[in-house]
Coordinates of C-alpha atoms in Angstrom, one line a residue:
X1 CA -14.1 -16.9 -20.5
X2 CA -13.6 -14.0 -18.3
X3 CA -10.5 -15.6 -16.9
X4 CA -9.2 -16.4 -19.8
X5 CA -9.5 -12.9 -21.3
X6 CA -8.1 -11.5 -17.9
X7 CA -5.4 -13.5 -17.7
X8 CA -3.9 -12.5 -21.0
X9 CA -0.9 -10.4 -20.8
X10 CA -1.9 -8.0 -23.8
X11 CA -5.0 -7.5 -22.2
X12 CA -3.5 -7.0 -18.7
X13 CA -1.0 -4.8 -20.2
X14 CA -3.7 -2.4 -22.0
X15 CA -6.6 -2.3 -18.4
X16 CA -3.4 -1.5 -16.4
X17 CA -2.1 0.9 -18.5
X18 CA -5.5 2.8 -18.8
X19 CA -6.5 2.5 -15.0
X20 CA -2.3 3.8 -14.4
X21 CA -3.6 6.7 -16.7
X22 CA -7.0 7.9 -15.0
X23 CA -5.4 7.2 -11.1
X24 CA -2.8 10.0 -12.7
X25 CA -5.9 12.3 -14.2
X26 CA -7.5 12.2 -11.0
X27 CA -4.3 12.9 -8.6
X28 CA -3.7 16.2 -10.9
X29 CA -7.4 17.5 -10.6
X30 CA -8.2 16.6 -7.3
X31 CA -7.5 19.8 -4.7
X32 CA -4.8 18.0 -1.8
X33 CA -4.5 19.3 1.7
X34 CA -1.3 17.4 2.8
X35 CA -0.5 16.4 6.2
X36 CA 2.6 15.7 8.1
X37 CA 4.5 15.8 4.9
X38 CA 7.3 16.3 7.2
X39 CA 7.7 12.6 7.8
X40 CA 8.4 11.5 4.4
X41 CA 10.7 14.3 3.1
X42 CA 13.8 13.1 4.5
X43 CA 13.7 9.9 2.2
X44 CA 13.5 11.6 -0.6
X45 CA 16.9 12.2 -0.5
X46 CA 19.6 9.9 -2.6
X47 CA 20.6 9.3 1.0
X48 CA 17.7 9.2 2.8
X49 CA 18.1 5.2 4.0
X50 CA 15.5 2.4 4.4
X51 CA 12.0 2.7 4.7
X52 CA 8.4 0.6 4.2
X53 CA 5.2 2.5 3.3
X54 CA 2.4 0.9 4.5
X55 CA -0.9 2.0 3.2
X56 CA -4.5 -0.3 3.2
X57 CA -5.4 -2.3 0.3
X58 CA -8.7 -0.2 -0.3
X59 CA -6.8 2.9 -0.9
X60 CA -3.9 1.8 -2.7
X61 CA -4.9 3.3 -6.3
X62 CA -3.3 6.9 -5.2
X63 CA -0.3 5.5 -3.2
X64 CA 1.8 6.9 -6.2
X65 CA 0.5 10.4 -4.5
X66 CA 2.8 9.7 -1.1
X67 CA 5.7 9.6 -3.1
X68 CA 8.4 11.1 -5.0
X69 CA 9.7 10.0 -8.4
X70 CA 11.8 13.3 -9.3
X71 CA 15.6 12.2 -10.0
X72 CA 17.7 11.4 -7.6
X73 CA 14.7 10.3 -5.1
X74 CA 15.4 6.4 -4.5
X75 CA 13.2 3.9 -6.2
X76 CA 10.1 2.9 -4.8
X77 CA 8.9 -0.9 -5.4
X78 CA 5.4 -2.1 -4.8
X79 CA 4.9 -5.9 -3.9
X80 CA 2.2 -7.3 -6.3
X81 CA 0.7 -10.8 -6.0
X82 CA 1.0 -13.8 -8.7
X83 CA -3.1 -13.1 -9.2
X84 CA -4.3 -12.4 -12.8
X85 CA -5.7 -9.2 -11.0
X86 CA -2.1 -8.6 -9.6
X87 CA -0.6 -8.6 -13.2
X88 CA -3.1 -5.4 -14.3
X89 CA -2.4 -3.9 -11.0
X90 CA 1.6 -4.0 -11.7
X91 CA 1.3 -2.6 -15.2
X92 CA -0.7 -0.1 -13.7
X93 CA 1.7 0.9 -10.7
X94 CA 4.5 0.8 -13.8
X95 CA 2.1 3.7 -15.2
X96 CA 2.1 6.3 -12.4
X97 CA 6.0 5.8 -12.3
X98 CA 6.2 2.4 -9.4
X99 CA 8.4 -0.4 -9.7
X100 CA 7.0 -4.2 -8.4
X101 CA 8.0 -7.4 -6.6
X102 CA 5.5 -9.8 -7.8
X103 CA 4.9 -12.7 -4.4
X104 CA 2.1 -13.2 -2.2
X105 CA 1.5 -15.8 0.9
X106 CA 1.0 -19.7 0.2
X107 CA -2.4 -20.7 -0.4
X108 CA -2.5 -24.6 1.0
X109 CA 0.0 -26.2 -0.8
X110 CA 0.7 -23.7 -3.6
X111 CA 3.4 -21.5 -3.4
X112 CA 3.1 -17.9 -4.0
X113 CA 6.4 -16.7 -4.0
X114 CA 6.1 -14.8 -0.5
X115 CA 9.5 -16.2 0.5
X116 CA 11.4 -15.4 -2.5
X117 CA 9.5 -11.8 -2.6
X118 CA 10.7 -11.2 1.2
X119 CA 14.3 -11.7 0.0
X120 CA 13.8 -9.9 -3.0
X121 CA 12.5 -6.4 -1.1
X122 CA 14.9 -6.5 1.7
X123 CA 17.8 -6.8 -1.0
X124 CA 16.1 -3.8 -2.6
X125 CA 16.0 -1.8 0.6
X126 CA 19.7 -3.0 1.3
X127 CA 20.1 -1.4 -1.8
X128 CA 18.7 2.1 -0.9
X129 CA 15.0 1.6 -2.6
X130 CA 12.3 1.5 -0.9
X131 CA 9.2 -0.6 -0.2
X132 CA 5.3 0.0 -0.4
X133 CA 3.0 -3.0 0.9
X134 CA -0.4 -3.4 1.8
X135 CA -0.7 -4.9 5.4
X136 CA -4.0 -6.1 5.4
X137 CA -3.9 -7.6 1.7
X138 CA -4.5 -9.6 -0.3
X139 CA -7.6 -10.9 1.6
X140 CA -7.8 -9.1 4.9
X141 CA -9.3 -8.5 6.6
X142 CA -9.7 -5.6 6.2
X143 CA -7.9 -2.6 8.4
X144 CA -6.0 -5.1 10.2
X145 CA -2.1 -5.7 9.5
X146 CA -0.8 -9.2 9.3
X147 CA 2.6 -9.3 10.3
X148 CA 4.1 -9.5 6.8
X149 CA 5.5 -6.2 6.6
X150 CA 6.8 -6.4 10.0
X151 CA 9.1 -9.5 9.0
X152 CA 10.1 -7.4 6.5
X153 CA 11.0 -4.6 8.7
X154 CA 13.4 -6.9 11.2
X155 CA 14.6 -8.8 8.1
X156 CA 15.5 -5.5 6.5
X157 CA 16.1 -3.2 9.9
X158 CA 13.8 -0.5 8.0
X159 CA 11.2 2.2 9.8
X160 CA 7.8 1.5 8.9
X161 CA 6.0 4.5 7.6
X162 CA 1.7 4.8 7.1
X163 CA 0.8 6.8 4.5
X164 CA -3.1 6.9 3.1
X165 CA -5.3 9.4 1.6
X166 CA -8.8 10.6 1.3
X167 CA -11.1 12.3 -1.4
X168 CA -14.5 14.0 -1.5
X169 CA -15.5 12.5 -4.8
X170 CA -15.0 9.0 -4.7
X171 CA -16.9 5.7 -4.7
X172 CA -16.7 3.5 -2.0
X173 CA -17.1 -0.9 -3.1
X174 CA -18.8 -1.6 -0.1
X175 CA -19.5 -5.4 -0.9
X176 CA -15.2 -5.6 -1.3
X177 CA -13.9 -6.9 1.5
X178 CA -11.3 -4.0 1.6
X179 CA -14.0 -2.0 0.4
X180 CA -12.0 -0.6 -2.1
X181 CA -12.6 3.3 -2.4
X182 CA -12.5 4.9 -6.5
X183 CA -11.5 8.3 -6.6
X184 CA -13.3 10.5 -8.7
X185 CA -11.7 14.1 -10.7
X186 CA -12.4 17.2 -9.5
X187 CA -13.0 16.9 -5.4
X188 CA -11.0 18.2 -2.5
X189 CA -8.7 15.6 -0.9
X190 CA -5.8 14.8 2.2
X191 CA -2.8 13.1 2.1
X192 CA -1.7 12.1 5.0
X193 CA 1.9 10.9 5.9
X194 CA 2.1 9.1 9.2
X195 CA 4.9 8.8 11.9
X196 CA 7.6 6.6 11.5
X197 CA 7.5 3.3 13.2
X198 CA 11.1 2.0 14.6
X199 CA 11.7 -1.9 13.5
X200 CA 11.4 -4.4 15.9
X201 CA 15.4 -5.7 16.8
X202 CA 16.9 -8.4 14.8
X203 CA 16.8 -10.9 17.7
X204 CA 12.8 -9.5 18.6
X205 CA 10.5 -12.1 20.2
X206 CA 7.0 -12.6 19.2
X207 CA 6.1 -10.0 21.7
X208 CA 8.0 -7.4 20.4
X209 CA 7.0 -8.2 16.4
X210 CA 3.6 -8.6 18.0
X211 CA 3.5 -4.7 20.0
X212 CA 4.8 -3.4 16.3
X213 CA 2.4 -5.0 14.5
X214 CA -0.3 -3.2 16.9
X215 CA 1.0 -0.1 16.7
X216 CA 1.5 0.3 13.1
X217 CA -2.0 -0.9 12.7
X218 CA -3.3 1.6 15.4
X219 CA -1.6 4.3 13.2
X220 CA -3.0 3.2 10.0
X221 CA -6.0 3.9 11.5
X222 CA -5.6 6.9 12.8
X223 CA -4.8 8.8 9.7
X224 CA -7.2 6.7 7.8
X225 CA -9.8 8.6 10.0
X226 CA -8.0 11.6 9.8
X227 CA -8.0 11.6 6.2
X228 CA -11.6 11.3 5.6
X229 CA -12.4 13.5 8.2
X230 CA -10.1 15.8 6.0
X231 CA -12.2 15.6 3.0
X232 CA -15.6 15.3 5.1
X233 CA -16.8 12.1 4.0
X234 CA -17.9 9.1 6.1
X235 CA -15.1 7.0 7.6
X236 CA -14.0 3.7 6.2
X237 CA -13.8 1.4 9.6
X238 CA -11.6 -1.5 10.1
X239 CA -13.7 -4.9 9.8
X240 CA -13.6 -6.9 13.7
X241 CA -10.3 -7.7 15.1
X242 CA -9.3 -11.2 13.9
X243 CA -8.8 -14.0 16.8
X244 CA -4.8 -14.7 15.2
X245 CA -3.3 -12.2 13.0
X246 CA 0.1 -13.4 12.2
X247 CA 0.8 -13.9 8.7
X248 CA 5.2 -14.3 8.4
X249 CA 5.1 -14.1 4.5
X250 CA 4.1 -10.9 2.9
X251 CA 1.5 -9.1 2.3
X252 CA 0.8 -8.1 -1.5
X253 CA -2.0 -6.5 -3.6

C-alpha cells in the first residue's frame, strides 16, 4: 500500500514539492561560512564552460546551496534515478530551482536508463549546462565514488568539481547506508567548494580513469571533514574501501 501511494505522481509531486520548500527555509536561516568559493565562481558565467559537481548522496538535500540560479548562470541538471523515491526527489530538486536527468545503473537484467542518461548529460554539458551527480549513489557505499561520473568526465572532457556542506543543527540517519544527514533551521553551517579535478584524456586507460576516480574521492573527503569540522559536529566517515569500485554507468540519487 505504501508503494502504491508512493508511486503516485500527484503524491510524488505534492512530498517533493514540500521537502523542495523546507530544504529552501533551512538554506535561508541557517548562518553559512563559505569556503573556497573561489573555485566555483568562474562557472557562473554564461561562458564559464563544462563542469560536474560531485557531492555525496547523504548531503545532497542542500546541493542547491553550491550553486547559482541568477540569470545568465548556465543551467544546472541533477541526474535522478527511475526509483519511486527518485520521482519525489526530482520534483523536489525542480523546487529549489534544479533541472534532472532521470537514469540510474542496470540492476541484473533491468535497465535503468544509465546509458541513455550518460548521453543525455554530456549533450547537456556540450551544450554549456552543467552536471550535479552523486558518486557513491544510489547504493554506495557510502563515501566511496564509483566511476560513473568519471565516464562522464572523459565522455564529456569536463573538470570535476566536489562541493558538500555541513550544519550544526541537523539529524544524522545513521541506520541509511549513506547515512543521510537532515538539516535543521536556525544553526551555523560551511559550504565548501572543492578544487577542480582535470578529466582523464579521451583515449585514458583504466589506470588513468582509475588515479581520477581516487583522487576525486580523496577530495570529497577532505572537505567532507572540513565541513563538519566547520560547523563542530562529529564527522560523517566513509564506510570500508570496497574490493572493486568500478561502476561505467552513472551514478544517480
Amino acid at each position: 500500500m505504501a508503494k502504491k501511494f508512493l508511486g503516485n505522481s500527484v503524491v510524488q509531486y505534492l512530498i517533493g514539492r514540500a521537502i523542495g520548500g523546507y530544504m529552501l527555509f533551512v538554506g535561508a536561516t541557517t548562518r553559512w561560512n563559505l569556503v573556497n568559493r573561489s573555485a566555483i565562481e568562474p562557472f557562473w558565467r554564461p561562458d564559464g564552460g563544462k563542469l560536474i559537481g560531485c557531492i555525496w548522496h547523504g548531503r545532497f538535500s542542500l546541493v542547491h546551496k553550491m550553486w547559482s540560479f541568477k540569470s545568465g548562470v548556465p543551467k544546472a541538471k541533477m541526474l535522478i534515478s527511475m526509483s519511486r523515491e527518485g520521482g519525489i526527489v526530482a520534483h523536489t530538486a525542480s523546487a529549489v530551482g534544479a533541472e534532472v536527468i532521470r537514469g540510474s545503473a542496470a540492476k541484473g537484467t533491468q535497465r535503468k536508463g544509465g546509458a541513455e542518461a550518460l548521453r543525455a548529460m554530456a549533450r547537456h554539458i556540450d551544450g554549456g549546462g552543467v552536471i550535479c551527480m552523486t558518486p557513491d549513489g544510489p547504493t554506495g557505499p557510502r563515501m566511496r565514488a564509483k566511476r560513473g561520473s568519471v565516464q562522464l568526465a572523459k565522455l564529456a572532457s569536463a573538470p570535476l568539481l566536489p562541493v558538500t556542506w555541513s550544519t550544526s543543527n541537523r539529524f544524522v540517519f545513521n541506520e541509511s547506508w549513506d547515512h543521510f544527514v537532515l538539516p535543521l533551521p536556525f544553526g551555523r553551517g560551511a559550504l565548501v567548494w572543492g578544487n577542480p579535478i582535470p578529466p582523464p584524456s579521451p583515449d585514458a586507460s583504466d589506470a588513468e580513469i582509475e588515479r581520477v576516480r581516487l583522487a576525486l574521492e580523496i577530495e570529497m573527503n577532505r572537505i567532507a571533514a572540513e565541513a563538519d569540522s566547520l560547523a563542530g559536529v562529529e564527522p560523517i566517515m566513509p564506510a570500508a574501501s570496497p574490493a572493486a569500485t568500478s561502476n561505467a554507468e552513472p551514478a544517480a540519487t
